[in-house]
N, CA and C of each residue as an Amber inpcrd file, in Angstrom:
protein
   357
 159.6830000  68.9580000 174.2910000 159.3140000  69.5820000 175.5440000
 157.8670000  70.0090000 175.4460000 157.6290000  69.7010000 176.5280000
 155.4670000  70.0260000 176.1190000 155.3400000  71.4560000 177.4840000
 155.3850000  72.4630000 177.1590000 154.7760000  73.2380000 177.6860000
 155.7910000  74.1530000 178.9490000 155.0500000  74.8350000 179.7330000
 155.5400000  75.7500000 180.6630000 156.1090000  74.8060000 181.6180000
 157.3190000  74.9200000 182.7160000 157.6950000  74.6980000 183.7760000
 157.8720000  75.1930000 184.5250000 157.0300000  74.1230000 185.8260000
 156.9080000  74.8620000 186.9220000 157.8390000  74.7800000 187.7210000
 158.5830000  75.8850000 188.7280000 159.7360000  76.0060000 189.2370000
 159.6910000  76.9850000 190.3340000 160.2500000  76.4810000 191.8370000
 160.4380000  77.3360000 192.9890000 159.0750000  77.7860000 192.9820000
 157.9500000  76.6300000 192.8030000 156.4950000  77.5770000 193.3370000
 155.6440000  78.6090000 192.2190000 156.6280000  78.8180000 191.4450000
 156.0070000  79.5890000 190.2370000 155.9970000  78.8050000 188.7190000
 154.8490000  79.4280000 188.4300000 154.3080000  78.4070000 187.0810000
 155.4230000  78.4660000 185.8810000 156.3020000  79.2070000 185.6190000
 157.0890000  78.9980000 184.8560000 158.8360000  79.1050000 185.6800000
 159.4210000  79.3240000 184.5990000 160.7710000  79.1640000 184.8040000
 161.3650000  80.4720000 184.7160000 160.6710000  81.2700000 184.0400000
 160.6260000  82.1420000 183.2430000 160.1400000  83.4570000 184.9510000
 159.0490000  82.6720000 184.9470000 158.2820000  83.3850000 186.4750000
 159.3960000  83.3070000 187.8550000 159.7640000  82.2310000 188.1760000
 161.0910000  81.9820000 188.6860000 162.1510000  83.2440000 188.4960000
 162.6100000  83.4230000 188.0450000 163.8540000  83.7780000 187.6190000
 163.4500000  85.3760000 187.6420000 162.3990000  85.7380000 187.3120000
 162.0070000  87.0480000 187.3090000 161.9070000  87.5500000 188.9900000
 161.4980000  86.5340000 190.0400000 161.3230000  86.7170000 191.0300000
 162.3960000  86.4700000 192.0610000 163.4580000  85.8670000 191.4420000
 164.9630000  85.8890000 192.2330000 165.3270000  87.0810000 191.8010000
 165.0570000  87.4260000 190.6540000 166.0350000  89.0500000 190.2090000
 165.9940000  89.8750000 190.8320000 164.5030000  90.0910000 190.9390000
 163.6750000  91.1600000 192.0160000 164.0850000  91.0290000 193.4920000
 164.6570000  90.0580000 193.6740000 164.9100000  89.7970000 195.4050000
 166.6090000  90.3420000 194.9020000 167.4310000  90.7970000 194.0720000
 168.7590000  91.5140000 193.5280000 169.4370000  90.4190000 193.6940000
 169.3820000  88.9620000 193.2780000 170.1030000  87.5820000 192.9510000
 171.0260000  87.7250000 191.9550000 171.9660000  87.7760000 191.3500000
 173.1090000  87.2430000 190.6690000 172.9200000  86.4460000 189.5530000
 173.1750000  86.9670000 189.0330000 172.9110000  85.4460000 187.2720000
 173.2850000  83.7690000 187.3550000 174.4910000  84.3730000 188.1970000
 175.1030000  82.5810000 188.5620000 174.2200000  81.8720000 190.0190000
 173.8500000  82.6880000 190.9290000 173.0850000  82.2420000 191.9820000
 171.4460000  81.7770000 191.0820000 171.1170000  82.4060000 190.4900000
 169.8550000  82.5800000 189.9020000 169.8900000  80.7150000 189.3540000
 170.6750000  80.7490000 188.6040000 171.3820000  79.6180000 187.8060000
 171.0950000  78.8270000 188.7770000 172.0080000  78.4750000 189.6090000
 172.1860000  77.3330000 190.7170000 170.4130000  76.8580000 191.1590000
 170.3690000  78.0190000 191.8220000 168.7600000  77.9970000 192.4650000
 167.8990000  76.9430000 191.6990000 167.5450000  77.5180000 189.8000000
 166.6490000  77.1570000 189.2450000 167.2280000  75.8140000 188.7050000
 168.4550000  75.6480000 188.2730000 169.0110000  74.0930000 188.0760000
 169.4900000  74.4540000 186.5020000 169.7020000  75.4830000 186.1130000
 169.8970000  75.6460000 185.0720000 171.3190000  76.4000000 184.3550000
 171.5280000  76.1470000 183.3740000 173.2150000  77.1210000 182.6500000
 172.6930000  78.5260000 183.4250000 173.8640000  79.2520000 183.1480000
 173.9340000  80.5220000 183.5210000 173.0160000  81.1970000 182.0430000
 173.2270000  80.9460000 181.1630000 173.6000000  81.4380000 179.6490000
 171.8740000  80.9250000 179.5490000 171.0790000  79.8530000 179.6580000
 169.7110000  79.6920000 179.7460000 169.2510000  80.8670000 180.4120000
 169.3940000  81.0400000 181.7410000 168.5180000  82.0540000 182.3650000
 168.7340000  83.5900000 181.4160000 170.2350000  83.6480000 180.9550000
 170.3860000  85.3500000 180.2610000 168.6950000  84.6900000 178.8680000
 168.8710000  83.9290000 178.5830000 167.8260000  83.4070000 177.7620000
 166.6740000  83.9370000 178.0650000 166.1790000  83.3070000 178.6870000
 164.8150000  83.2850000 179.1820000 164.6090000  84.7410000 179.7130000
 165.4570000  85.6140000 179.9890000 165.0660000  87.0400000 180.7550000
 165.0470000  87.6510000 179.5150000 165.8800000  87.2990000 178.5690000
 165.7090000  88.3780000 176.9250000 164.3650000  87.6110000 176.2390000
 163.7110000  86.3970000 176.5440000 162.1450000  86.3880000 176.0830000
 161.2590000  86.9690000 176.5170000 161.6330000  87.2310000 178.0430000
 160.7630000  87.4980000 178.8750000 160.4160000  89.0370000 178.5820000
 161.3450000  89.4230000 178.1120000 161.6930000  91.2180000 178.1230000
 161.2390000  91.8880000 176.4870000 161.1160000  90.4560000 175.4030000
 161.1780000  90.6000000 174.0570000 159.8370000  91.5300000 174.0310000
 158.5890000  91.3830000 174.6600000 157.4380000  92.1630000 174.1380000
 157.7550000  93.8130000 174.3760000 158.9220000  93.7650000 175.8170000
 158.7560000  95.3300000 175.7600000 159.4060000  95.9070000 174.6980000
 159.6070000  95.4950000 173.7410000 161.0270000  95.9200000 172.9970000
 160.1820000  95.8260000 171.5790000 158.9650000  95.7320000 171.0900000
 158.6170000  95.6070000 169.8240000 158.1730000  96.9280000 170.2760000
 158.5170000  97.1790000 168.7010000 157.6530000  98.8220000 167.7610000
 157.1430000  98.6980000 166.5020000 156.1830000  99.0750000 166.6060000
 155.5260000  98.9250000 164.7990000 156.3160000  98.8040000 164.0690000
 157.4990000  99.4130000 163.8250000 158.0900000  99.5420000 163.1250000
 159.4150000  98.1060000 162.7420000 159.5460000  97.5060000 164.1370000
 160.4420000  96.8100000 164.5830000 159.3470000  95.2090000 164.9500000
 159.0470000  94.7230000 163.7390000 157.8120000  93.6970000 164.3760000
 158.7150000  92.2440000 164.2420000 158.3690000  91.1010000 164.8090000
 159.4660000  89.9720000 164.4590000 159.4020000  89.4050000 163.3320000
 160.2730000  88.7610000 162.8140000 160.9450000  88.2990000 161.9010000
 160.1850000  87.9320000 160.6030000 160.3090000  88.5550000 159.3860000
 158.6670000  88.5210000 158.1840000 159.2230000  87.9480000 157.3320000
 158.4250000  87.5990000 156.3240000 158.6160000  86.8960000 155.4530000
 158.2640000  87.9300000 154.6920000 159.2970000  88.6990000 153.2730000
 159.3080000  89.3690000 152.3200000 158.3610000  88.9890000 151.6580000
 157.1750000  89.7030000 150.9310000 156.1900000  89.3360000 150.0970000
 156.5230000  89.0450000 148.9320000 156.5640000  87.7340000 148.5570000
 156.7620000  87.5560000 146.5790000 158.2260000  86.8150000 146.8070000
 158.8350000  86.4350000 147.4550000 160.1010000  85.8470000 147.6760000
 160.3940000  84.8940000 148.4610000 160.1050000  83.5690000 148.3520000
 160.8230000  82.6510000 149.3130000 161.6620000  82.4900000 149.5360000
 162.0380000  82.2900000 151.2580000 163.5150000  81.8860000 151.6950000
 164.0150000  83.5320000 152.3070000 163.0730000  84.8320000 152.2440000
 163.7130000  85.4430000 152.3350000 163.1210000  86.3490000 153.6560000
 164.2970000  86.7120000 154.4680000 163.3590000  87.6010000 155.7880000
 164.3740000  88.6610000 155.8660000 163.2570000  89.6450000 156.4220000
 163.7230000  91.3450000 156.7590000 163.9790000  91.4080000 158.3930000
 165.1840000  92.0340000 158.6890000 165.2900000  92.1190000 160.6060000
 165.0200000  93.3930000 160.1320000 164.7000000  93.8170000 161.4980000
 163.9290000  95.0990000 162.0920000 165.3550000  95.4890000 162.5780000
 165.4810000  96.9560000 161.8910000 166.7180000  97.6210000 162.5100000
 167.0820000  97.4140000 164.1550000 166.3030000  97.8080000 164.8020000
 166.4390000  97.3230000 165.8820000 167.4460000  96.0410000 166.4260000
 167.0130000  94.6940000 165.7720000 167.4750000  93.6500000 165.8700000
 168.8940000  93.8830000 165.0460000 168.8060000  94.4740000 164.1470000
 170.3630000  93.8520000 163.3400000 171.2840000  94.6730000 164.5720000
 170.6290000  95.8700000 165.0120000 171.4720000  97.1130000 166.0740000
 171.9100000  95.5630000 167.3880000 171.4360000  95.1960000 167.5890000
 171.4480000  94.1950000 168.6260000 172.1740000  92.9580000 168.5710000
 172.6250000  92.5820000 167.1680000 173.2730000  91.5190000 166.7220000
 174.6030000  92.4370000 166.0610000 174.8050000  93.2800000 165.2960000
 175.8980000  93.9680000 165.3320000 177.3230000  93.7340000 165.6950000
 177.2590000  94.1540000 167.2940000 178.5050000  93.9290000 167.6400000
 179.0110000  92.2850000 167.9160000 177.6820000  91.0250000 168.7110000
 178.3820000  89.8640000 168.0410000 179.1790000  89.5050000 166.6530000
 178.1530000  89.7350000 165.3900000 178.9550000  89.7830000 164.3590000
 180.3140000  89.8690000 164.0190000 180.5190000  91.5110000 164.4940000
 182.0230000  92.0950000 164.2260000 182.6550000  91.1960000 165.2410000
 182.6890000  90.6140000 166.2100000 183.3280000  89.9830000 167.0700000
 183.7890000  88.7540000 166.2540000 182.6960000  88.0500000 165.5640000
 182.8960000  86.9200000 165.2640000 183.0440000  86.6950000 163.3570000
 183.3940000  88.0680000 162.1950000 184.0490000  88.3450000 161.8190000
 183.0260000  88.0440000 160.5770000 181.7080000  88.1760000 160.9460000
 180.6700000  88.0420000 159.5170000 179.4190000  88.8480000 159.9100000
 179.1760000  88.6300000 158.8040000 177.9520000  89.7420000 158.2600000
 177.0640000  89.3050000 159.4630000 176.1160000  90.5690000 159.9830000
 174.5650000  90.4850000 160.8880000 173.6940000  89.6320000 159.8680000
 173.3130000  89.3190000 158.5220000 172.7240000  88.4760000 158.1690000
 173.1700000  86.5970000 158.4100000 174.6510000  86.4370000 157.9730000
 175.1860000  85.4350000 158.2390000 174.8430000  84.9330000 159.9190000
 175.1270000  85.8960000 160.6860000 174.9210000  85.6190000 162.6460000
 174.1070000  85.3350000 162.4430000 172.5430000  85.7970000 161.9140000
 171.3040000  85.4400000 162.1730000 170.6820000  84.4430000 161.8460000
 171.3090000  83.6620000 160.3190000 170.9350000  82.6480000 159.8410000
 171.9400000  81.6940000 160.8780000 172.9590000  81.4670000 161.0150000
 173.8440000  80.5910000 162.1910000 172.8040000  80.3850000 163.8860000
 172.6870000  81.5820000 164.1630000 171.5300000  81.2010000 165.5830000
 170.8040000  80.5030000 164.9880000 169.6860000  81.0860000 163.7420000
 168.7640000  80.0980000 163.8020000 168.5260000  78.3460000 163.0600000
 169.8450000  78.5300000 162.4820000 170.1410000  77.1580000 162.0490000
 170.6510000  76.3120000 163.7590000 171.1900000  76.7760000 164.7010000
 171.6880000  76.2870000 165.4970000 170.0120000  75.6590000 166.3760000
 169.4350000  76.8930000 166.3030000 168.3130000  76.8090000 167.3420000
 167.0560000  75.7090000 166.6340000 167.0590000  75.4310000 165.5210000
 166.0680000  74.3440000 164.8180000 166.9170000  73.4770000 165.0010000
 168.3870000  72.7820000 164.3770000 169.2240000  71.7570000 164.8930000
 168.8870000  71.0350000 166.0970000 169.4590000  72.2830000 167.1410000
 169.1710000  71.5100000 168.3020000 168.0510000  71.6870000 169.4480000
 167.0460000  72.3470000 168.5350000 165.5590000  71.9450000 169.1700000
 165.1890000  72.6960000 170.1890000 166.0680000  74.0240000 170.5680000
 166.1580000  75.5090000 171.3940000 164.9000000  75.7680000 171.7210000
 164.1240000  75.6110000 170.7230000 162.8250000  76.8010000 170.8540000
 162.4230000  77.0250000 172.1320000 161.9770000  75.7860000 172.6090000
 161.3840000  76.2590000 174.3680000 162.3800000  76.5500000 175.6110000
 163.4050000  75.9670000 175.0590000 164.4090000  76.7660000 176.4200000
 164.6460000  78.2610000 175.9920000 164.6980000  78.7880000 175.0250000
 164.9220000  80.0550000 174.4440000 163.6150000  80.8290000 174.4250000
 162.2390000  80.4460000 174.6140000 161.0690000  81.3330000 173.9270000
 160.1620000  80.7300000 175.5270000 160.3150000  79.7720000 176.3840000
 159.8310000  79.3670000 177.5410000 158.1640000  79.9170000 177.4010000
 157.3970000  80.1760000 176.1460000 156.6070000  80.0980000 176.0530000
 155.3170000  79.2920000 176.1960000 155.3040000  77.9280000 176.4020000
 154.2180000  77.0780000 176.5130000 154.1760000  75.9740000 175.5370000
 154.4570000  76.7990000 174.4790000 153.9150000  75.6390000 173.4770000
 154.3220000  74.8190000 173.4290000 153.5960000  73.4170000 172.7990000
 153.7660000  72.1820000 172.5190000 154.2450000  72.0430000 171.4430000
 155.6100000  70.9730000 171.5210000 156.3580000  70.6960000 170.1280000
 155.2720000  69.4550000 169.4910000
């Protein structure tokens, strides 16, 4: 996927979807409208929303100094993955490595991060 999409007049998809919300649209109407899963758009509104949600303290995903292979979640995030976990009957580290094995597999990044970039 190469870049931003443009949709309903607005430069992203991302821009879209922010501007049906605001008009008090429905997740599944939202869906229909833009041509997309229901479960994409919850996507794209938790990227969209990801900057308000960093704290110094809580920065994304690092690479431990002196250790390969190995990353620290920001309390925050494990608080946020948590209750999937217990639902689905394994550790918040295990959930996290499963999303992101799922999301390199099958090539997520820009429907999930609707950021721009070029693969």
């Amino acid at each position: 996927m190469a870049g931003p999409i443009p949709c309903l007049g607005h430069p992203t998809r991302t821009a879209a979807i922010a501007a049906l919300r605001e008009q008090g649209l429905p997740t599944a109407e939202i869906a229909r409208r833009v041509g997309i899963p229901v479960k994409t758009v919850s996507a794209l509104e938790c990227s969209a929303n990801r900057p308000l949600r960093k704290t110094p303290d809580a920065r994304a995903l690092a690479e431990h100094p002196g250790r390969d292979g190995v990353l620290i979640l920001p309390r925050t995030l494990v608080a946020d993955l948590r209750f999937a976990a217990r639902r689905r009957e394994m550790s918040v580290g295990r959930l996290a490595i499963e999303l992101l094995e799922h999301i390199a597999r099958d090539q997520l990044f820009d429907a999930i991060l609707d950021d721009g970039a070029c693969s």
